[in-house]
Coordinates of C-alpha atoms in Angstrom, one line a residue:
M1 CA 17.3 118.5 142.3
S2 CA 16.4 115.3 143.5
A3 CA 16.8 114.0 147.5
V4 CA 19.7 111.8 146.0
T5 CA 21.1 114.6 144.6
D6 CA 20.9 116.3 147.6
D7 CA 22.7 113.5 149.5
T8 CA 25.5 113.1 147.2
T9 CA 26.5 116.9 147.3
R10 CA 26.0 117.2 151.4
A11 CA 28.2 114.3 151.1
D12 CA 30.8 115.7 148.8
A13 CA 30.5 118.9 150.8
V14 CA 31.3 117.3 154.3
G15 CA 33.9 114.8 153.3
G16 CA 36.0 118.0 151.9
R17 CA 36.0 115.9 147.7
S18 CA 34.9 118.6 144.9
T19 CA 32.5 117.2 141.9
A20 CA 34.4 118.4 139.4
A21 CA 36.5 115.9 137.9
A22 CA 40.4 116.2 137.8
P23 CA 42.0 117.9 135.2
P24 CA 42.7 115.8 132.0
S25 CA 46.8 115.5 131.4
G26 CA 48.6 118.2 129.1
R27 CA 47.8 119.0 125.6
L28 CA 50.2 117.2 123.9
G29 CA 48.1 113.6 125.4
R30 CA 45.2 114.8 123.7
A31 CA 46.9 115.6 120.7
L32 CA 48.5 111.9 120.6
G33 CA 44.8 111.1 121.7
W34 CA 43.6 112.3 118.3
L35 CA 46.3 111.7 116.1
A36 CA 46.1 108.0 117.4
I37 CA 42.3 108.5 115.9
V38 CA 42.9 109.8 113.0
V39 CA 45.5 107.0 112.1
V40 CA 43.0 104.2 113.0
V41 CA 40.4 106.0 110.6
V42 CA 42.5 106.3 107.6
V43 CA 44.2 102.7 108.2
L44 CA 40.5 101.3 108.1
A45 CA 39.5 103.3 105.1
L46 CA 42.7 102.1 103.3
M47 CA 41.7 98.6 103.9
S48 CA 38.0 98.7 103.0
L49 CA 38.9 101.1 99.8
R50 CA 41.6 97.6 99.0
L51 CA 38.8 95.4 99.4
L52 CA 36.6 97.0 97.4
I53 CA 39.3 97.7 94.8
I54 CA 41.1 93.8 94.4
A55 CA 37.1 92.1 94.9
P56 CA 35.9 90.4 91.7
D57 CA 32.3 91.9 90.6
L58 CA 30.1 88.8 90.6
S59 CA 27.2 90.8 89.5
G60 CA 25.5 89.3 85.9
P61 CA 24.0 86.1 84.6
L62 CA 26.6 83.1 84.2
N63 CA 29.6 85.1 85.8
P64 CA 31.5 81.9 86.6
E65 CA 33.2 83.2 89.8
S66 CA 29.5 83.8 91.3
P67 CA 28.2 81.2 93.3
G68 CA 24.4 83.4 93.4
P69 CA 21.6 81.3 91.9
N70 CA 21.9 83.1 88.8
G71 CA 25.9 82.9 88.5
A72 CA 28.0 79.9 86.7
K73 CA 30.4 78.7 89.8
A74 CA 28.9 75.4 89.7
I75 CA 29.3 74.5 86.6
A76 CA 32.8 75.8 85.9
E77 CA 33.9 73.7 88.8
L78 CA 32.4 70.4 87.4
T79 CA 34.4 71.4 83.7
R80 CA 37.6 71.5 86.1
Q81 CA 36.8 68.0 87.6
E82 CA 37.0 67.2 84.2
G83 CA 40.2 68.2 84.1
V84 CA 39.8 71.5 82.1
Q85 CA 41.4 74.6 83.1
I86 CA 39.2 77.4 82.9
E87 CA 40.6 80.9 82.5
I88 CA 38.6 83.4 83.7
T89 CA 39.4 87.0 82.1
R90 CA 37.6 90.6 81.7
S91 CA 40.2 92.1 78.9
R92 CA 39.1 91.1 75.5
T93 CA 42.7 91.6 74.3
V94 CA 43.7 88.8 76.6
A95 CA 40.9 86.8 75.4
A96 CA 41.5 87.3 72.0
A97 CA 45.2 86.0 72.2
A98 CA 44.2 82.8 74.9
G99 CA 41.6 81.7 72.7
G100 CA 43.9 79.9 70.5
T101 CA 44.4 76.2 69.0
G102 CA 43.1 73.6 71.6
S103 CA 40.8 75.8 73.5
T104 CA 37.2 77.2 74.1
L105 CA 36.2 80.7 73.9
V106 CA 32.7 81.4 76.6
L107 CA 31.8 84.1 76.5
T108 CA 27.7 85.9 77.2
D109 CA 26.5 88.9 75.3
P110 CA 28.9 90.9 74.6
A111 CA 26.8 94.2 74.5
A112 CA 29.8 96.4 75.8
L113 CA 31.6 95.4 72.1
S114 CA 30.9 96.6 68.5
D115 CA 30.2 94.7 66.2
A116 CA 33.6 94.8 64.6
A117 CA 35.2 94.0 68.2
A118 CA 33.0 91.1 68.9
M119 CA 33.5 89.6 65.4
E120 CA 37.6 90.7 66.0
L121 CA 37.3 88.9 69.8
I122 CA 35.2 85.8 68.1
E123 CA 37.1 85.2 64.7
S124 CA 40.5 84.9 67.4
A125 CA 39.2 81.1 68.6
D126 CA 39.1 77.6 66.7
R127 CA 35.9 77.0 69.4
V128 CA 33.3 79.1 70.5
V129 CA 30.6 78.8 72.7
L130 CA 27.9 82.0 73.0
L131 CA 25.5 81.8 76.3
T132 CA 23.1 83.4 74.9
S133 CA 20.1 84.4 72.8
S134 CA 21.4 88.0 71.2
A135 CA 19.7 89.0 68.5
R136 CA 23.0 91.2 67.3
M137 CA 24.9 87.9 67.5
L138 CA 22.0 86.2 65.1
R139 CA 22.2 88.3 62.9
L140 CA 26.3 89.0 62.7
L141 CA 27.4 85.6 63.0
D142 CA 24.4 84.5 60.5
L143 CA 23.2 81.4 62.4
G144 CA 19.4 82.4 62.0
E145 CA 17.0 83.6 63.8
R146 CA 15.0 84.0 67.3
G147 CA 12.5 81.3 67.7
F148 CA 9.9 80.6 70.3
P149 CA 10.5 79.0 73.7
A150 CA 11.3 75.1 73.2
G151 CA 10.2 73.1 76.5
L152 CA 11.6 69.8 77.1
V153 CA 13.1 68.7 74.0
S154 CA 16.1 66.0 73.1
P155 CA 18.5 66.0 71.6
G156 CA 17.9 65.0 68.0
C157 CA 21.0 65.9 66.1
D158 CA 24.5 63.7 64.9
L159 CA 26.8 65.5 67.0
V160 CA 28.9 63.6 69.3
E161 CA 28.5 65.4 71.8
F162 CA 25.3 65.7 72.7
S163 CA 24.3 62.1 72.1
R164 CA 24.4 61.2 76.0
V165 CA 23.1 64.7 76.8
G166 CA 19.4 64.1 78.4
S167 CA 16.3 66.5 77.8
I168 CA 16.6 70.1 78.6
D169 CA 13.8 72.3 79.6
A170 CA 14.6 75.3 76.9
D171 CA 13.9 78.8 77.5
R172 CA 14.5 79.9 74.3
A173 CA 15.1 78.4 70.7
F174 CA 16.1 79.6 67.7
T175 CA 15.2 78.7 63.9
P176 CA 18.6 77.6 62.4
A177 CA 19.9 79.0 59.2
S178 CA 20.4 76.3 56.0
D179 CA 23.6 76.1 56.6
V180 CA 23.6 75.9 60.8
T181 CA 23.1 72.2 62.7
G182 CA 20.3 72.6 65.3
C183 CA 19.9 70.1 68.0
F184 CA 17.3 70.0 70.7
S185 CA 14.3 71.0 68.1
D186 CA 10.6 71.3 68.6
T187 CA 8.1 70.0 66.9
R188 CA 8.2 73.1 64.7
G189 CA 11.9 73.0 63.8
D190 CA 13.3 75.5 66.1
A191 CA 16.4 74.6 67.8
A192 CA 17.4 74.9 71.3
V193 CA 21.8 74.9 70.6
L194 CA 23.1 76.2 66.8
R195 CA 26.2 74.5 65.8
S196 CA 27.9 76.6 63.0
T197 CA 31.2 74.8 61.0
D198 CA 33.6 77.2 58.8
A199 CA 34.2 74.4 56.0
Q200 CA 37.8 76.3 55.4
T201 CA 39.2 77.2 59.3
G202 CA 37.6 74.8 61.0
Q203 CA 36.1 77.0 63.7
S204 CA 32.9 76.2 65.2
I205 CA 30.4 78.4 66.9
T206 CA 28.0 76.8 69.1
M207 CA 25.2 79.1 70.1
V208 CA 22.5 78.3 73.3
D209 CA 20.3 80.2 75.9
A210 CA 21.8 79.1 78.5
T211 CA 20.9 81.9 81.2
G212 CA 17.5 79.2 82.3
L213 CA 20.1 76.0 82.0
L214 CA 24.0 76.4 83.4
A215 CA 22.8 79.2 86.7
N216 CA 23.1 77.3 89.3
Q217 CA 19.9 76.9 90.8
H218 CA 18.9 75.6 87.5
L219 CA 22.2 72.7 87.2
A220 CA 20.3 69.8 88.4
E221 CA 17.3 70.1 86.5
N222 CA 16.8 67.7 83.1
G223 CA 19.8 67.3 81.4
N224 CA 21.1 70.3 82.2
A225 CA 24.9 69.7 84.0
A226 CA 25.8 67.4 80.8
L227 CA 24.8 70.1 78.3
G228 CA 27.2 72.4 80.2
L229 CA 30.1 70.0 80.2
A230 CA 29.1 69.1 76.9
L231 CA 29.8 72.2 75.8
L232 CA 32.9 73.3 77.9
A233 CA 35.0 69.9 78.6
Q234 CA 35.4 69.5 74.8
T235 CA 39.1 71.1 75.2
D236 CA 41.6 71.4 77.8
E237 CA 41.2 74.9 78.3
V238 CA 38.6 76.8 78.5
V239 CA 38.9 80.7 78.1
W240 CA 35.7 82.3 79.8
Y241 CA 35.6 86.0 78.6
I242 CA 33.4 88.1 80.5
P243 CA 32.5 91.6 79.2
T244 CA 32.0 94.4 81.0
F245 CA 31.9 98.6 80.0
E246 CA 35.3 99.3 81.1
D247 CA 36.7 96.6 79.0
G248 CA 34.1 97.9 76.1
D249 CA 34.6 99.7 73.3
R250 CA 30.9 101.7 72.8
T251 CA 29.9 104.1 74.9
D252 CA 26.2 104.3 73.8
G253 CA 25.0 101.4 76.2
A254 CA 27.3 102.3 79.1
P255 CA 25.5 102.8 82.9
A256 CA 25.8 106.4 83.4
T257 CA 28.6 107.2 86.3
L258 CA 27.4 108.9 89.4
G259 CA 29.4 111.5 88.3
D260 CA 27.5 111.6 85.7
L261 CA 24.2 112.2 87.2
T262 CA 24.8 114.5 89.7
P263 CA 25.0 118.3 88.6
D264 CA 28.5 120.5 88.5
W265 CA 27.9 122.5 91.7
L266 CA 27.7 119.3 94.1
T267 CA 30.9 118.5 94.3
P268 CA 32.2 122.4 95.6
A269 CA 29.2 122.4 97.6
I270 CA 30.0 118.7 99.3
V271 CA 33.4 120.4 100.0
L272 CA 32.3 123.4 101.3
L273 CA 30.1 122.1 104.0
L274 CA 32.7 119.9 105.1
L275 CA 35.1 122.9 105.1
A276 CA 32.3 125.1 106.8
G277 CA 31.9 121.7 109.6
V278 CA 35.7 121.7 110.1
A279 CA 35.7 125.1 111.1
V280 CA 32.5 124.8 113.5
V281 CA 33.9 121.9 115.1
V282 CA 37.4 124.2 115.5
W283 CA 35.4 127.1 116.6
R284 CA 33.0 125.2 119.5
G285 CA 36.2 123.3 120.1
R286 CA 38.1 125.7 121.3
R287 CA 35.1 126.8 124.1
F288 CA 35.8 123.5 126.3
G289 CA 39.0 123.7 128.3
P290 CA 40.4 121.2 130.7
L291 CA 37.7 120.9 133.7
V292 CA 38.4 123.2 137.1
A293 CA 38.4 121.9 140.3
E294 CA 36.1 124.3 142.6
S295 CA 34.9 124.6 145.8
L296 CA 30.9 124.0 146.5
P297 CA 29.3 127.4 147.4
V298 CA 26.3 126.0 149.8
T299 CA 25.2 122.5 151.4
V300 CA 21.3 122.0 150.7
R301 CA 19.6 119.3 152.8
V302 CA 17.4 117.0 151.9
S303 CA 14.1 118.2 154.8
E304 CA 14.4 121.5 152.7
T305 CA 14.4 120.2 149.5
M306 CA 11.4 117.8 150.8
H307 CA 9.7 121.4 152.3
G308 CA 10.6 123.1 149.4
R309 CA 8.8 120.4 147.0
A310 CA 5.7 120.4 149.7
R311 CA 5.4 124.5 149.4
L312 CA 5.4 124.1 145.2
T313 CA 2.6 121.4 145.5
A314 CA 0.9 123.2 147.6
Q315 CA 0.9 126.9 146.1
S316 CA 0.1 125.1 142.6
A317 CA -3.3 123.2 144.3
D318 CA -2.2 119.8 142.1
A319 CA -3.8 117.6 144.6
A320 CA -4.0 114.5 142.3
H321 CA 0.0 115.0 142.0
A322 CA 0.4 114.9 145.6
A323 CA -1.9 112.0 146.3
S324 CA 0.2 110.1 143.3
A325 CA 3.9 111.3 145.7
I326 CA 1.8 109.7 149.0
R327 CA 0.4 106.6 147.4
D328 CA 3.5 106.1 145.5
G329 CA 5.4 107.0 149.2
S330 CA 3.2 104.0 150.7
R331 CA 3.3 101.3 148.5
R332 CA 7.0 101.1 148.4
R333 CA 6.6 101.4 152.9
L334 CA 4.5 98.8 152.9
A335 CA 6.5 96.0 150.1
A336 CA 9.3 96.7 152.3
R337 CA 7.1 95.7 155.5
L338 CA 4.6 92.4 153.7
S339 CA 8.5 91.4 152.4
L340 CA 7.8 92.2 148.5
S341 CA 9.7 93.4 145.9
P342 CA 10.3 97.4 146.0
T343 CA 8.6 97.2 141.9
A344 CA 5.7 95.6 143.2
A345 CA 2.8 96.3 141.9
A346 CA -0.4 98.4 143.6
H347 CA -2.6 96.2 143.4
E348 CA 0.2 93.1 144.6
V349 CA 0.5 95.2 147.9
A350 CA -3.1 95.7 148.2
D351 CA -3.9 92.0 148.0
A352 CA -1.0 91.3 150.4
A353 CA -2.3 94.1 152.8
A354 CA -5.6 92.6 152.7
D355 CA -4.5 89.1 153.7
R356 CA -2.3 90.1 156.8
L357 CA -5.6 92.4 157.8
R358 CA -7.3 89.6 157.2
V359 CA -9.9 91.7 155.0
P360 CA -11.4 90.7 151.7
R361 CA -8.9 91.2 149.0
G362 CA -9.9 94.2 146.6
S363 CA -10.5 96.3 148.9
L364 CA -7.6 98.3 149.4
H365 CA -7.4 98.6 145.4
E366 CA -9.4 101.6 145.6
L367 CA -6.9 103.5 148.1
L368 CA -3.5 102.5 146.7
A369 CA -4.4 102.8 143.5
G370 CA -7.5 104.6 142.9
A371 CA -8.5 108.2 141.0
P372 CA -6.9 110.8 141.7
P373 CA -8.9 113.4 144.5
H374 CA -10.4 116.4 143.7
S375 CA -10.1 119.0 146.3
D376 CA -7.8 118.8 149.0
H377 CA -10.4 117.7 151.2
D378 CA -9.9 114.4 149.6
L379 CA -6.3 114.7 149.5
V380 CA -6.1 114.9 153.3
D381 CA -8.7 111.6 153.5
I382 CA -6.5 109.7 151.1
A383 CA -3.5 110.8 153.1
R384 CA -5.0 109.7 156.5
R385 CA -6.0 107.0 155.7
L386 CA -3.1 105.3 154.3
A387 CA -1.2 106.1 157.3
D388 CA -4.0 104.3 159.6
L389 CA -3.6 101.6 156.7
E390 CA 0.7 101.3 157.2
T391 CA -0.4 101.2 161.1
A392 CA -2.3 98.1 160.9
V393 CA 0.3 96.1 158.8
D394 CA 2.7 97.4 160.8
A395 CA 0.6 95.8 164.1
A396 CA 0.0 92.9 162.2
V397 CA 3.2 92.1 161.3
H398 CA 4.7 92.9 164.6
T399 CA 2.0 90.5 166.4
E400 CA 3.3 87.7 164.0
R401 CA 6.4 88.0 164.4
N402 CA 6.0 88.3 168.0
L403 CA 3.7 85.1 168.1
P404 CA 5.9 82.0 169.7

């Protein structure tokens, strides 16, 4: 029990006050308070869940809604500025219905779709742009084979939309099939862009590995932006399909959900732990009732606390602890007399006292912050010297104040 606590206790006892807090309002008020907290938590949880549900999924490369480095929002906005309307969908049914005459179907690798579903979606559009280097799509559409990285290449083909596109640094080139037109070809004859046109239906399919060309972080390089407009801005409407596993008809490649990765016993165990936690809260919470006011049984004087501490220190023969307390008290008293901060360090107080007493600086460091005593005789000597120092400083300060 500290001296501050004793003073406060004594003041409370003398003034007739009680240290116990006043009892709170009735049970109805507490119940309403807890009910308000529960309502706020439920509302915040519902709002967070709603935000998670309505927030669009921006993951995946070349997402036209993603402003990230690997997204394709920049080329989508440039295409809109050309007067092209872009419809973004994650449903292949909507994409198949919208991809008719006068529109362009844009999609990346539809890995979540089976071969039949992917071909059905592609056959529903008159103009298809594949922004992928998928070997499966090359095989299904009979466009050719995958080649080596092309590097910096120029159009080099008769397609009008690519005539004003500059050079591009293609990450992947393809070996075009015999009836497929290759643009942006290298010295080996591999092309970065493949174009296949059906003579009977007039359907055109363009394939390019655009992951490093039309992504936001690379769009301003070389002729990438012009290539993107040449691919997307040739019709008045673009249907951009974002493949997802939820919309796909394949289950072998779908990522495992959290329920698939956890054992069957985990959910019952979590529920049981929650119920046990609620039971513990109810059990222990009933032990805390309202505070009851009661009178203090006794008043403890500060002097009694001081004498008690002194007796404990003497019984334990802890000369080092006693010396530390004596030095700390002398340091605080000297700091007050020398107009220093109460938190001034021992060496600062020692130097200020040395200046007042006109003795060399450093001569008092050992006294105020030296090594702890090893015996009671050393402790008595330190206490006597500290008392003499305080007396000398008092005399010096008093003399300076009385000088005219």
